PDB file of C-alpha atoms in Angstrom:
ATOM      1  CA  GLY A   1      38.885  24.630 -14.179  1.00 54.00           C
ATOM      2  CA  ALA A   2      39.709  22.110 -16.214  1.00 80.00           C
ATOM      3  CA  GLY A   3      36.247  20.922 -16.749  1.00 93.00           C
ATOM      4  CA  VAL A   4      33.643  23.015 -19.756  1.00 96.00           C
ATOM      5  CA  SER A   5      33.034  26.069 -19.131  1.00 96.00           C
ATOM      6  CA  GLN A   6      29.292  27.696 -20.159  1.00 97.00           C
ATOM      7  CA  SER A   7      29.006  31.758 -20.214  1.00 97.00           C
ATOM      8  CA  PRO A   8      26.771  33.276 -19.058  1.00 97.00           C
ATOM      9  CA  SER A   9      25.276  31.074 -16.855  1.00 96.00           C
ATOM     10  CA  ASN A  10      22.022  32.696 -17.159  1.00 97.00           C
ATOM     11  CA  LYS A  11      20.421  34.838 -19.788  1.00 98.00           C
ATOM     12  CA  VAL A  12      17.198  36.653 -18.907  1.00 98.00           C
ATOM     13  CA  THR A  13      16.215  38.796 -22.759  1.00 98.00           C
ATOM     14  CA  GLU A  14      12.989  39.896 -24.338  1.00 97.00           C
ATOM     15  CA  LYS A  15      11.641  38.933 -27.522  1.00 97.00           C
ATOM     16  CA  GLY A  16      13.695  39.388 -30.563  1.00 97.00           C
ATOM     17  CA  LYS A  17      16.365  40.610 -29.560  1.00 98.00           C
ATOM     18  CA  ASP A  18      19.972  38.719 -30.192  1.00 98.00           C
ATOM     19  CA  VAL A  19      21.815  35.989 -27.221  1.00 98.00           C
ATOM     20  CA  GLU A  20      25.140  33.847 -28.092  1.00 98.00           C
ATOM     21  CA  LEU A  21      25.857  31.958 -25.121  1.00 98.00           C
ATOM     22  CA  ARG A  22      29.623  30.658 -24.327  1.00 98.00           C
ATOM     23  CA  CYS A  23      31.252  27.898 -24.235  1.00 97.00           C
ATOM     24  CA  ASP A  24      34.695  26.366 -23.914  1.00 96.00           C
ATOM     25  CA  PRO A  25      36.028  23.208 -23.580  1.00 95.00           C
ATOM     26  CA  ILE A  26      38.254  21.809 -21.901  1.00 94.00           C
ATOM     27  CA  SER A  27      41.373  22.102 -23.016  1.00 91.00           C
ATOM     28  CA  GLY A  28      42.881  18.684 -26.453  1.00 88.00           C
ATOM     29  CA  HIS A  29      38.840  17.459 -26.618  1.00 90.00           C
ATOM     30  CA  THR A  30      38.814  18.301 -30.673  1.00 88.00           C
ATOM     31  CA  ALA A  31      34.844  17.215 -30.847  1.00 91.00           C
ATOM     32  CA  LEU A  32      32.802  20.170 -29.085  1.00 94.00           C
ATOM     33  CA  TYR A  33      28.270  19.924 -29.046  1.00 95.00           C
ATOM     34  CA  TRP A  34      25.674  21.898 -28.276  1.00 97.00           C
ATOM     35  CA  TYR A  35      22.157  20.507 -26.872  1.00 96.00           C
ATOM     36  CA  ARG A  36      19.228  22.037 -25.407  1.00 97.00           C
ATOM     37  CA  GLN A  37      17.348  21.118 -21.947  1.00 95.00           C
ATOM     38  CA  SER A  38      14.469  21.610 -21.418  1.00 92.00           C
ATOM     39  CA  LEU A  39      10.762  20.936 -19.517  1.00 82.00           C
ATOM     40  CA  GLY A  40       8.459  18.835 -22.649  1.00 69.00           C
ATOM     41  CA  GLN A  41      11.847  17.607 -24.720  1.00 73.00           C
ATOM     42  CA  GLY A  42      14.166  16.634 -22.299  1.00 81.00           C
ATOM     43  CA  LEU A  43      18.235  16.760 -23.580  1.00 91.00           C
ATOM     44  CA  GLU A  44      17.994  17.713 -27.429  1.00 93.00           C
ATOM     45  CA  PHE A  45      21.342  17.461 -29.972  1.00 93.00           C
ATOM     46  CA  LEU A  46      21.481  21.187 -31.615  1.00 96.00           C
ATOM     47  CA  ILE A  47      25.007  20.816 -33.341  1.00 95.00           C
ATOM     48  CA  TYR A  48      28.430  19.104 -33.205  1.00 93.00           C
ATOM     49  CA  PHE A  49      32.010  19.501 -34.158  1.00 92.00           C
ATOM     50  CA  GLN A  50      35.192  17.847 -34.784  1.00 89.00           C
ATOM     51  CA  GLY A  51      37.956  19.485 -35.604  1.00 84.00           C
ATOM     52  CA  ASN A  52      38.444  21.026 -38.907  1.00 83.00           C
ATOM     53  CA  SER A  53      35.072  19.642 -40.640  1.00 86.00           C
ATOM     54  CA  ALA A  54      32.198  20.553 -41.261  1.00 89.00           C
ATOM     55  CA  PRO A  55      29.242  20.428 -38.987  1.00 91.00           C
ATOM     56  CA  ASP A  56      26.888  18.785 -38.229  1.00 92.00           C
ATOM     57  CA  LYS A  57      23.988  20.864 -37.885  1.00 93.00           C
ATOM     58  CA  SER A  58      20.396  18.854 -38.051  1.00 93.00           C
ATOM     59  CA  GLY A  59      19.814  19.561 -34.920  1.00 93.00           C
ATOM     60  CA  LEU A  60      19.155  22.869 -34.955  1.00 96.00           C
ATOM     61  CA  PRO A  61      15.352  24.142 -34.896  1.00 95.00           C
ATOM     62  CA  SER A  62      15.026  26.653 -37.025  1.00 95.00           C
ATOM     63  CA  ASP A  63      17.570  29.089 -38.953  1.00 96.00           C
ATOM     64  CA  ARG A  64      17.958  32.047 -35.621  1.00 98.00           C
ATOM     65  CA  PHE A  65      20.066  29.915 -35.026  1.00 98.00           C
ATOM     66  CA  SER A  66      24.190  29.197 -35.700  1.00 97.00           C
ATOM     67  CA  ALA A  67      26.747  28.235 -34.091  1.00 96.00           C
ATOM     68  CA  GLU A  68      30.942  29.035 -34.464  1.00 95.00           C
ATOM     69  CA  ARG A  69      33.779  27.388 -33.883  1.00 94.00           C
ATOM     70  CA  THR A  70      37.152  29.884 -33.800  1.00 85.00           C
ATOM     71  CA  GLY A  71      40.427  28.482 -33.256  1.00 81.00           C
ATOM     72  CA  GLY A  72      39.642  24.400 -32.809  1.00 77.00           C
ATOM     73  CA  SER A  73      38.730  25.640 -29.336  1.00 90.00           C
ATOM     74  CA  VAL A  74      36.365  28.029 -28.029  1.00 95.00           C
ATOM     75  CA  SER A  75      32.451  28.013 -29.220  1.00 97.00           C
ATOM     76  CA  THR A  76      29.422  30.472 -29.447  1.00 97.00           C
ATOM     77  CA  LEU A  77      26.218  29.500 -29.825  1.00 98.00           C
ATOM     78  CA  THR A  78      23.705  32.572 -31.183  1.00 98.00           C
ATOM     79  CA  ILE A  79      19.934  32.787 -31.203  1.00 98.00           C
ATOM     80  CA  GLN A  80      18.502  35.358 -33.178  1.00 98.00           C
ATOM     81  CA  ARG A  81      14.947  37.548 -32.353  1.00 98.00           C
ATOM     82  CA  THR A  82      14.884  34.927 -29.285  1.00 98.00           C
ATOM     83  CA  GLN A  83      11.143  33.534 -28.436  1.00 97.00           C
ATOM     84  CA  GLN A  84       9.783  32.562 -25.788  1.00 96.00           C
ATOM     85  CA  GLU A  85      10.017  28.992 -27.015  1.00 94.00           C
ATOM     86  CA  ASP A  86      13.874  29.143 -26.886  1.00 96.00           C
ATOM     87  CA  SER A  87      13.333  29.325 -23.148  1.00 96.00           C
ATOM     88  CA  ALA A  88      15.932  26.440 -22.292  1.00 96.00           C
ATOM     89  CA  VAL A  89      18.740  25.717 -20.544  1.00 97.00           C
ATOM     90  CA  TYR A  90      21.768  25.543 -23.257  1.00 98.00           C
ATOM     91  CA  LEU A  91      24.986  22.995 -22.645  1.00 97.00           C
ATOM     92  CA  CYS A  92      28.311  22.522 -23.912  1.00 97.00           C
ATOM     93  CA  ALA A  93      30.340  18.769 -24.250  1.00 95.00           C
ATOM     94  CA  SER A  94      32.717  17.780 -25.550  1.00 94.00           C
ATOM     95  CA  SER A  95      35.234  14.993 -26.154  1.00 91.00           C
ATOM     96  CA  LEU A  96      37.798  13.568 -27.071  1.00 86.00           C
ATOM     97  CA  TYR A  97      37.595  12.828 -30.830  1.00 72.00           C
ATOM     98  CA  VAL A  98      37.740   8.348 -30.745  1.00 68.00           C
ATOM     99  CA  SER A  99      39.377   7.993 -34.427  1.00 62.00           C
ATOM    100  CA  GLY A 100      37.442   3.688 -34.979  1.00 57.00           C
ATOM    101  CA  ARG A 101      34.788   4.508 -32.153  1.00 60.00           C
ATOM    102  CA  ALA A 102      31.315   5.105 -33.861  1.00 55.00           C
ATOM    103  CA  GLY A 103      30.126   6.026 -30.365  1.00 59.00           C
ATOM    104  CA  GLY A 104      32.904   9.225 -30.786  1.00 66.00           C
ATOM    105  CA  GLY A 105      35.276   9.927 -26.870  1.00 78.00           C
ATOM    106  CA  ILE A 106      32.615   9.911 -23.454  1.00 85.00           C
ATOM    107  CA  GLN A 107      31.066  13.653 -23.827  1.00 90.00           C
ATOM    108  CA  TYR A 108      31.572  15.834 -20.121  1.00 93.00           C
ATOM    109  CA  PHE A 109      29.108  18.452 -20.175  1.00 95.00           C
ATOM    110  CA  GLY A 110      29.161  21.973 -18.898  1.00 96.00           C
ATOM    111  CA  ALA A 111      26.968  23.795 -16.059  1.00 96.00           C
ATOM    112  CA  GLY A 112      24.956  25.128 -18.853  1.00 96.00           C
ATOM    113  CA  THR A 113      23.291  28.322 -19.817  1.00 98.00           C
ATOM    114  CA  ARG A 114      19.509  29.586 -18.578  1.00 97.00           C
ATOM    115  CA  LEU A 115      18.091  31.121 -20.908  1.00 97.00           C
ATOM    116  CA  SER A 116      14.719  33.211 -20.515  1.00 97.00           C
ATOM    117  CA  VAL A 117      12.385  34.566 -23.142  1.00 97.00           C
ATOM    118  CA  LEU A 118       9.934  37.082 -21.522  1.00 96.00           C
TER     119      LEU A 118
ATOM    120  CA  GLN B   1       7.137   7.656 -29.688  1.00 73.00           C
ATOM    121  CA  LYS B   2      10.480   8.279 -28.647  1.00 82.00           C
ATOM    122  CA  GLU B   3      14.056   7.095 -29.687  1.00 90.00           C
ATOM    123  CA  VAL B   4      14.240   6.414 -25.858  1.00 94.00           C
ATOM    124  CA  GLU B   5      11.501   6.260 -23.410  1.00 94.00           C
ATOM    125  CA  GLN B   6      12.267   6.998 -19.226  1.00 94.00           C
ATOM    126  CA  ASP B   7       9.366   7.481 -16.465  1.00 87.00           C
ATOM    127  CA  PRO B   8      10.162  10.443 -15.312  1.00 83.00           C
ATOM    128  CA  GLY B   9       9.237   9.461 -12.082  1.00 86.00           C
ATOM    129  CA  PRO B  10       9.466  11.246  -8.875  1.00 93.00           C
ATOM    130  CA  LEU B  11      10.512   8.637  -7.256  1.00 95.00           C
ATOM    131  CA  SER B  12      11.250   9.240  -3.648  1.00 97.00           C
ATOM    132  CA  VAL B  13      13.120   5.923  -1.648  1.00 96.00           C
ATOM    133  CA  PRO B  14      14.632   5.940   2.025  1.00 97.00           C
ATOM    134  CA  GLU B  15      17.684   5.806   2.552  1.00 97.00           C
ATOM    135  CA  GLY B  16      19.812   2.483   2.755  1.00 97.00           C
ATOM    136  CA  ALA B  17      16.696   2.008   0.206  1.00 97.00           C
ATOM    137  CA  ILE B  18      17.983   0.273  -3.018  1.00 97.00           C
ATOM    138  CA  VAL B  19      17.091   2.259  -6.499  1.00 97.00           C
ATOM    139  CA  SER B  20      15.881   1.116  -9.893  1.00 97.00           C
ATOM    140  CA  LEU B  21      15.910   2.841 -12.942  1.00 97.00           C
ATOM    141  CA  ASN B  22      14.673   1.943 -16.672  1.00 96.00           C
ATOM    142  CA  CYS B  23      15.048   3.397 -19.634  1.00 96.00           C
ATOM    143  CA  THR B  24      13.811   1.821 -23.407  1.00 97.00           C
ATOM    144  CA  TYR B  25      14.425   2.221 -26.256  1.00 96.00           C
ATOM    145  CA  SER B  26      13.658   1.893 -29.718  1.00 94.00           C
ATOM    146  CA  ASN B  27      16.556   1.706 -32.467  1.00 91.00           C
ATOM    147  CA  SER B  28      18.379  -1.115 -32.407  1.00 90.00           C
ATOM    148  CA  ALA B  29      21.356  -0.095 -33.627  1.00 88.00           C
ATOM    149  CA  PHE B  30      22.909   1.955 -30.542  1.00 89.00           C
ATOM    150  CA  GLN B  31      25.339   0.056 -29.133  1.00 87.00           C
ATOM    151  CA  TYR B  32      26.776   2.506 -26.611  1.00 89.00           C
ATOM    152  CA  PHE B  33      24.614   3.107 -23.184  1.00 93.00           C
ATOM    153  CA  MET B  34      25.817   4.712 -20.257  1.00 94.00           C
ATOM    154  CA  TRP B  35      23.907   6.894 -17.576  1.00 96.00           C
ATOM    155  CA  TYR B  36      24.544  10.464 -16.717  1.00 96.00           C
ATOM    156  CA  ARG B  37      23.355  12.307 -13.125  1.00 97.00           C
ATOM    157  CA  GLN B  38      22.474  15.156 -12.929  1.00 96.00           C
ATOM    158  CA  TYR B  39      21.887  17.530  -9.766  1.00 95.00           C
ATOM    159  CA  SER B  40      20.012  20.688  -9.847  1.00 92.00           C
ATOM    160  CA  ARG B  41      21.331  23.517 -12.099  1.00 90.00           C
ATOM    161  CA  LYS B  42      23.962  21.312 -12.981  1.00 93.00           C
ATOM    162  CA  GLY B  43      25.249  19.771 -15.988  1.00 94.00           C
ATOM    163  CA  PRO B  44      24.986  16.017 -16.131  1.00 95.00           C
ATOM    164  CA  GLU B  45      27.790  14.028 -15.129  1.00 94.00           C
ATOM    165  CA  LEU B  46      29.509  10.252 -16.596  1.00 93.00           C
ATOM    166  CA  LEU B  47      28.521   7.688 -14.250  1.00 94.00           C
ATOM    167  CA  MET B  48      28.354   4.564 -15.756  1.00 92.00           C
ATOM    168  CA  TYR B  49      29.313   3.271 -19.750  1.00 89.00           C
ATOM    169  CA  THR B  50      28.854   0.277 -21.261  1.00 88.00           C
ATOM    170  CA  TYR B  51      29.192  -1.463 -24.241  1.00 83.00           C
ATOM    171  CA  SER B  52      27.472  -4.450 -24.615  1.00 80.00           C
ATOM    172  CA  SER B  53      24.585  -6.098 -23.418  1.00 85.00           C
ATOM    173  CA  GLY B  54      25.840  -7.563 -18.795  1.00 88.00           C
ATOM    174  CA  ASN B  55      26.263  -6.312 -16.038  1.00 90.00           C
ATOM    175  CA  LYS B  56      28.601  -3.879 -14.805  1.00 93.00           C
ATOM    176  CA  GLU B  57      28.973  -2.611 -11.261  1.00 95.00           C
ATOM    177  CA  ASP B  58      31.752   0.095  -9.827  1.00 95.00           C
ATOM    178  CA  GLY B  59      30.258   0.840  -5.792  1.00 96.00           C
ATOM    179  CA  ARG B  60      27.342   1.035  -5.609  1.00 97.00           C
ATOM    180  CA  PHE B  61      26.252   1.697  -8.886  1.00 97.00           C
ATOM    181  CA  THR B  62      25.766  -1.732 -11.042  1.00 97.00           C
ATOM    182  CA  ALA B  63      24.315  -1.104 -15.162  1.00 96.00           C
ATOM    183  CA  GLN B  64      22.651  -3.527 -16.990  1.00 96.00           C
ATOM    184  CA  VAL B  65      22.098  -4.014 -20.485  1.00 95.00           C
ATOM    185  CA  ASP B  66      19.627  -6.235 -22.622  1.00 94.00           C
ATOM    186  CA  LYS B  67      19.729  -5.733 -26.449  1.00 92.00           C
ATOM    187  CA  SER B  68      18.011  -8.759 -27.327  1.00 92.00           C
ATOM    188  CA  SER B  69      14.305  -6.444 -25.300  1.00 94.00           C
ATOM    189  CA  LYS B  70      16.525  -3.067 -26.142  1.00 94.00           C
ATOM    190  CA  TYR B  71      16.030  -2.641 -21.362  1.00 95.00           C
ATOM    191  CA  ILE B  72      18.615  -0.571 -19.671  1.00 96.00           C
ATOM    192  CA  SER B  73      18.971  -0.244 -15.769  1.00 97.00           C
ATOM    193  CA  LEU B  74      20.884   1.095 -13.111  1.00 97.00           C
ATOM    194  CA  PHE B  75      20.805   0.162  -9.840  1.00 97.00           C
ATOM    195  CA  ILE B  76      21.778   2.278  -7.044  1.00 98.00           C
ATOM    196  CA  ARG B  77      22.472   0.113  -2.804  1.00 98.00           C
ATOM    197  CA  ASP B  78      22.837   2.351  -0.021  1.00 98.00           C
ATOM    198  CA  SER B  79      21.436   4.853  -1.326  1.00 98.00           C
ATOM    199  CA  GLN B  80      22.008   8.409   0.625  1.00 97.00           C
ATOM    200  CA  PRO B  81      20.555  11.393   0.290  1.00 97.00           C
ATOM    201  CA  SER B  82      23.454  12.605  -1.520  1.00 97.00           C
ATOM    202  CA  ASP B  83      22.248  10.371  -4.412  1.00 97.00           C
ATOM    203  CA  SER B  84      19.487  13.384  -4.510  1.00 97.00           C
ATOM    204  CA  ALA B  85      19.437  14.441  -8.348  1.00 97.00           C
ATOM    205  CA  THR B  86      17.648  13.447 -11.566  1.00 96.00           C
ATOM    206  CA  TYR B  87      18.680  10.073 -14.085  1.00 97.00           C
ATOM    207  CA  LEU B  88      19.505  10.604 -17.544  1.00 96.00           C
ATOM    208  CA  CYS B  89      19.576   7.480 -19.247  1.00 96.00           C
ATOM    209  CA  ALA B  90      21.545   7.819 -23.160  1.00 94.00           C
ATOM    210  CA  LEU B  91      22.691   5.819 -25.656  1.00 93.00           C
ATOM    211  CA  ASN B  92      24.199   6.846 -28.875  1.00 87.00           C
ATOM    212  CA  ASN B  93      25.629   4.897 -31.655  1.00 78.00           C
ATOM    213  CA  ASP B  94      27.547   7.462 -33.416  1.00 81.00           C
ATOM    214  CA  TYR B  95      28.583  10.722 -32.079  1.00 83.00           C
ATOM    215  CA  LYS B  96      24.658  12.489 -31.029  1.00 87.00           C
ATOM    216  CA  LEU B  97      23.587  11.367 -28.015  1.00 90.00           C
ATOM    217  CA  SER B  98      19.659   9.718 -27.223  1.00 92.00           C
ATOM    218  CA  PHE B  99      18.155  10.905 -23.912  1.00 94.00           C
ATOM    219  CA  GLY B 100      15.682   9.504 -21.921  1.00 94.00           C
ATOM    220  CA  ALA B 101      13.341  12.833 -20.106  1.00 92.00           C
ATOM    221  CA  GLY B 102      16.070  12.272 -16.663  1.00 94.00           C
ATOM    222  CA  THR B 103      14.126  10.691 -13.325  1.00 95.00           C
ATOM    223  CA  THR B 104      13.839  12.321 -10.776  1.00 95.00           C
ATOM    224  CA  VAL B 105      15.608  10.817  -7.908  1.00 97.00           C
ATOM    225  CA  THR B 106      14.850  11.893  -3.739  1.00 97.00           C
ATOM    226  CA  VAL B 107      16.352   9.460  -1.385  1.00 97.00           C
ATOM    227  CA  ARG B 108      15.641  10.965   2.652  1.00 97.00           C
ATOM    228  CA  ALA B 109      17.460  10.126   5.633  1.00 94.00           C
TER     229      ALA B 109
END
């Protein structure tokens, strides 16, 4: 497929467990983003990767959240010791990097991973 | 106060009606204005993208940006049941998108 792929599509876990969410961006897209979509908060930025630059982690809500991007392609978002307030849809997006354009490239989203913490 | 305000609705209209959606924002640094459509259990998909104040038309969709009032709008003409979705405005001046809460629209056949 040509779009952003996320897995799993649904994840149910128990409070206190760790979870890993995966994102496979559109081929050739150097920029990758994670967002969280929850009922009370809407869509919130979590983290941004661009090429080999240091990621912008400013949106991560706590140190239980981390993300990595291997080989400039696939990314994994890890949530340690999950809490009920972590229940949300985690969306990944990717874009081409547009040099000199402050807004970056147009972001294309995956279908998301729906996380439920019991 | 949130950076981007959007009435969550829900909004219900008969088929063929004009749907009017809008967002207001507080950060005058925003330069890029987008509308995304999100179907249930799907990711947001880009509908419209504008950079400057004024109107942009694409088929049945028209996006308007008024930077002086910090107000953006999306109009859907001749609405169809397939337009039933949540519409999110998104704004940015760097790579971080700031989203409105989304407006849920139902077009009744």
